[in-house]
C-alpha cells in the first residue's frame, strides 16, 4: 500500500473550477464513503478550501488509486475527466508527505504562511475520522502533519510572511508613485513610518476579494489610501471586503474605466488566464493626463499582462519583483527555515514509516523464537528434574541469550535495510524463511500526538 494525493488548487485551476470541486462539510461523509468503497482506496481524507480540493489516500495500487480518486473528482465537478485532468496534480509517497507538510505550514497557500490552513487540515482529518475514512496510515500522517504545522508557526515568524509581502509590495508601489524616495527592503515599522503615509490620498483598485485581496485592502487603508474600489467575480465576497475595510464595489466589466481613475491596481484573483491585458491598460491610460499608474500583481499565475511595462507611465510589481526585494529579509529567512523544517520532518516521517512496515515481521519473528524456546525448555525441564531453581535459571538464561544473539543481527539489519530500495523484500524474506504468519497483532503503533484545539 502507498500514500497518494490527487487534487487541484489555485495554481492549477481557475476559481470557477475550484468552486465546482468544493466539497461541503455536509457532503464530506458520503464522498469519503464512496471513495473508500472503491476498489483501490483503503483510507481517505478530503481537504476542501476556497483555494484547493485535495484527496489524501492510502491505496492498494498507484494507478488504481489515481483512477478511483480522479473519477470521484470528475463526478463532484460535473466535468469529463479528460477535461479535468489538465488541472490535476498527483503526489505519491514521499512527495505526498512533503506536499501535506508544506500545505499545513502555509508554504503552498496563496498567501504564504497563513495559519488558517492549519485549522482547515485539522478539521478535514477529524471529519474523516468521524466518517470512518481515516485509518492507522492516514491518522499517523495527519497527526505528524499537524505537529509540523504547529512547529512552523511557533518556531518561526512564517505567519507574518504574507502580510510582509503585501506591505513591501505597497511600499514599492509608493516608490513608483513618487511618495517614498527609496526602495524598502522590509515592511516599515511603527517607529520608521515616513512623514507622509505611503499611499496618502491615493485611489486603489482591488481586483480579487479573497484572503490576499482582503489583506491588501487592510494594508492599503493603513497606508493612507483615500479611496478603495473592489472588483470581484463573486459580488458577495467583494461586499464583505468593502464592509470590513471601507470601499465600494464595482463590476469586472468596469475595469477599463476604473484603471483610468486608479493610482494603484492590486490584483490577486485565482483566474487561470490574464485579468488585465496590455490593450485594456492602454485604453485606461487615455484619460489619465500622464499620471503614473502602478500595478501590484500578487497572483499566481499572473493576473496582469507583463506587456503593460512597455506602456509609458506604467509600472508593474509582481511576485518575482517582491522576491528580489525581500531577498535577505526576515520573511525570506522564515520561509527558508520552514522549508528546512519540512524537509527534516518528511525524512523523519518516512524513516519511521519504513521501520513500522518491518516492525510486525520483527515482532512475529521474536514471538516465534519465544514459542520455540519455551517449548524446548519445557521438554528439557522434564528430562532434568533434579536441577535446583538456581541451576534451572542459569540454563534458561543461557538458552535465551543464545537465541537473542542469533536474532539480533538479522532483526537490526532488516530495520536498517527497510529504507533502502526494495527494503520490504528483506522483511518478506524473513517471513518466507521462518514461515511467519501474515497477520500479527498491532503491537507497534505511532504515539497519539497531542493535537491542541487552538494553534
Tab-separated table of N, CA and C in Angstrom, residues 91-146:
chain	number	residue	atom	x	y	z
A	91	UNK	N	0.641	13.396	-6.271
A	91	UNK	CA	1.869	13.202	-5.493
A	91	UNK	C	1.816	11.826	-4.853
A	92	UNK	N	2.943	11.144	-4.865
A	92	UNK	CA	2.993	9.751	-4.418
A	92	UNK	C	4.036	9.586	-3.313
A	93	UNK	N	3.669	8.863	-2.257
A	93	UNK	CA	4.556	8.513	-1.148
A	93	UNK	C	5.346	9.713	-0.619
A	94	UNK	N	6.675	9.771	-0.824
A	94	UNK	CA	7.481	10.829	-0.216
A	94	UNK	C	6.997	12.209	-0.629
A	95	UNK	N	6.647	12.376	-1.912
A	95	UNK	CA	6.168	13.682	-2.371
A	95	UNK	C	4.793	14.005	-1.794
A	96	UNK	N	3.999	12.978	-1.545
A	96	UNK	CA	2.688	13.200	-0.916
A	96	UNK	C	2.863	13.707	0.508
A	97	UNK	N	3.791	13.112	1.236
A	97	UNK	CA	4.076	13.566	2.598
A	97	UNK	C	4.598	14.990	2.581
A	98	UNK	N	5.548	15.260	1.699
A	98	UNK	CA	6.107	16.606	1.606
A	98	UNK	C	5.069	17.643	1.235
A	99	UNK	N	4.143	17.261	0.349
A	99	UNK	CA	3.093	18.202	-0.049
A	99	UNK	C	2.209	18.550	1.135
A	100	UNK	N	1.738	17.558	1.882
A	100	UNK	CA	0.863	17.832	3.027
A	100	UNK	C	1.584	18.676	4.068
A	101	UNK	N	2.839	18.362	4.363
A	101	UNK	CA	3.590	19.130	5.357
A	101	UNK	C	3.760	20.576	4.895
A	102	UNK	N	3.978	20.794	3.592
A	102	UNK	CA	4.106	22.157	3.063
A	102	UNK	C	2.774	22.890	3.143
A	103	UNK	N	1.693	22.178	2.824
A	103	UNK	CA	0.360	22.783	2.883
A	103	UNK	C	0.034	23.239	4.293
A	104	UNK	N	0.235	22.371	5.270
A	104	UNK	CA	-0.172	22.683	6.641
A	104	UNK	C	0.669	23.804	7.245
A	105	UNK	N	1.863	24.025	6.716
A	105	UNK	CA	2.716	25.121	7.186
A	105	UNK	C	2.412	26.440	6.483
A	106	UNK	N	1.568	26.403	5.452
A	106	UNK	CA	1.236	27.624	4.722
A	106	UNK	C	2.172	27.934	3.569
A	107	UNK	N	3.095	27.018	3.249
A	107	UNK	CA	4.036	27.277	2.156
A	107	UNK	C	3.365	27.179	0.794
A	108	UNK	N	2.258	26.446	0.713
A	108	UNK	CA	1.584	26.246	-0.564
A	108	UNK	C	0.344	27.125	-0.700
A	109	UNK	N	0.152	28.021	0.262
A	109	UNK	CA	-1.024	28.884	0.242
A	109	UNK	C	-0.835	30.058	-0.713
A	110	UNK	N	-1.955	30.611	-1.153
A	110	UNK	CA	-1.894	31.811	-1.997
A	110	UNK	C	-1.247	32.950	-1.213
A	111	UNK	N	-1.584	33.036	0.079
A	111	UNK	CA	-0.951	33.992	0.976
A	111	UNK	C	0.034	33.203	1.832
A	112	UNK	N	1.316	33.265	1.495
A	112	UNK	CA	2.326	32.422	2.129
A	112	UNK	C	2.324	32.595	3.642
A	113	UNK	N	2.304	31.470	4.350
A	113	UNK	CA	2.416	31.496	5.801
A	113	UNK	C	1.113	31.651	6.544
A	114	UNK	N	-0.026	31.782	5.843
A	114	UNK	CA	-1.303	31.976	6.554
A	114	UNK	C	-1.577	30.764	7.449
A	115	UNK	N	-2.089	31.038	8.635
A	115	UNK	CA	-2.275	29.986	9.635
A	115	UNK	C	-3.643	29.328	9.578
A	116	UNK	N	-4.577	29.904	8.815
A	116	UNK	CA	-5.917	29.340	8.741
A	116	UNK	C	-5.905	27.908	8.225
A	117	UNK	N	-4.955	27.601	7.353
A	117	UNK	CA	-4.897	26.269	6.751
A	117	UNK	C	-4.644	25.198	7.805
A	118	UNK	N	-3.946	25.539	8.883
A	118	UNK	CA	-3.685	24.561	9.938
A	118	UNK	C	-4.996	24.057	10.537
A	119	UNK	N	-5.907	24.969	10.819
A	119	UNK	CA	-7.210	24.579	11.346
A	119	UNK	C	-8.035	23.827	10.314
A	120	UNK	N	-7.894	24.195	9.045
A	120	UNK	CA	-8.647	23.512	7.995
A	120	UNK	C	-8.174	22.068	7.814
A	121	UNK	N	-6.865	21.852	7.923
A	121	UNK	CA	-6.334	20.490	7.838
A	121	UNK	C	-6.809	19.669	9.040
A	122	UNK	N	-6.773	20.282	10.218
A	122	UNK	CA	-7.255	19.592	11.414
A	122	UNK	C	-8.726	19.197	11.258
A	123	UNK	N	-9.537	20.129	10.728
A	123	UNK	CA	-10.953	19.842	10.525
A	123	UNK	C	-11.177	18.731	9.516
A	124	UNK	N	-10.394	18.711	8.443
A	124	UNK	CA	-10.525	17.662	7.428
A	124	UNK	C	-10.188	16.293	8.014
A	125	UNK	N	-9.152	16.249	8.829
A	125	UNK	CA	-8.748	14.986	9.458
A	125	UNK	C	-9.824	14.476	10.411
A	126	UNK	N	-10.367	15.371	11.213
A	126	UNK	CA	-11.400	14.964	12.164
A	126	UNK	C	-12.670	14.521	11.450
A	127	UNK	N	-13.008	15.204	10.356
A	127	UNK	CA	-14.184	14.803	9.583
A	127	UNK	C	-13.996	13.397	9.024
A	128	UNK	N	-12.784	13.088	8.582
A	128	UNK	CA	-12.507	11.748	8.059
A	128	UNK	C	-12.578	10.707	9.168
A	129	UNK	N	-12.096	11.058	10.356
A	129	UNK	CA	-12.194	10.137	11.490
A	129	UNK	C	-13.658	9.830	11.808
A	130	UNK	N	-14.464	10.870	11.869
A	130	UNK	CA	-15.874	10.697	12.214
A	130	UNK	C	-16.627	9.903	11.156
A	131	UNK	N	-16.210	10.034	9.889
A	131	UNK	CA	-16.884	9.330	8.801
A	131	UNK	C	-16.305	7.938	8.563
A	132	UNK	N	-15.257	7.587	9.316
A	132	UNK	CA	-14.636	6.278	9.140
A	132	UNK	C	-13.727	6.194	7.933
A	133	UNK	N	-13.319	7.341	7.392
A	133	UNK	CA	-12.454	7.326	6.219
A	133	UNK	C	-10.979	7.206	6.541
A	134	UNK	N	-10.593	7.607	7.750
A	134	UNK	CA	-9.179	7.619	8.132
A	134	UNK	C	-8.871	6.447	9.050
A	135	UNK	N	-7.867	5.669	8.676
A	135	UNK	CA	-7.408	4.556	9.498
A	135	UNK	C	-6.024	4.826	10.041
A	136	UNK	N	-5.294	3.766	10.363
A	136	UNK	CA	-3.985	3.908	11.007
A	136	UNK	C	-2.991	4.683	10.153
A	137	UNK	N	-2.978	4.399	8.835
A	137	UNK	CA	-1.976	5.029	7.965
A	137	UNK	C	-2.159	6.538	7.882
A	138	UNK	N	-3.371	6.990	7.553
A	138	UNK	CA	-3.598	8.427	7.410
A	138	UNK	C	-3.646	9.130	8.761
A	139	UNK	N	-4.052	8.430	9.807
A	139	UNK	CA	-4.026	9.048	11.137
A	139	UNK	C	-2.601	9.410	11.512
A	140	UNK	N	-1.665	8.480	11.284
A	140	UNK	CA	-0.263	8.767	11.575
A	140	UNK	C	0.257	9.924	10.751
A	141	UNK	N	-0.125	9.970	9.461
A	141	UNK	CA	0.325	11.041	8.576
A	141	UNK	C	-0.213	12.388	9.023
A	142	UNK	N	-1.512	12.473	9.304
A	142	UNK	CA	-2.115	13.765	9.637
A	142	UNK	C	-1.733	14.225	11.047
A	143	UNK	N	-1.548	13.312	11.976
A	143	UNK	CA	-1.073	13.710	13.299
A	143	UNK	C	0.325	14.311	13.188
A	144	UNK	N	1.178	13.676	12.371
A	144	UNK	CA	2.523	14.214	12.159
A	144	UNK	C	2.459	15.567	11.466
A	145	UNK	N	1.583	15.715	10.474
A	145	UNK	CA	1.472	16.979	9.737
A	145	UNK	C	1.024	18.116	10.651
A	146	UNK	N	0.046	17.849	11.508
A	146	UNK	CA	-0.436	18.888	12.417
A	146	UNK	C	0.658	19.310	13.400
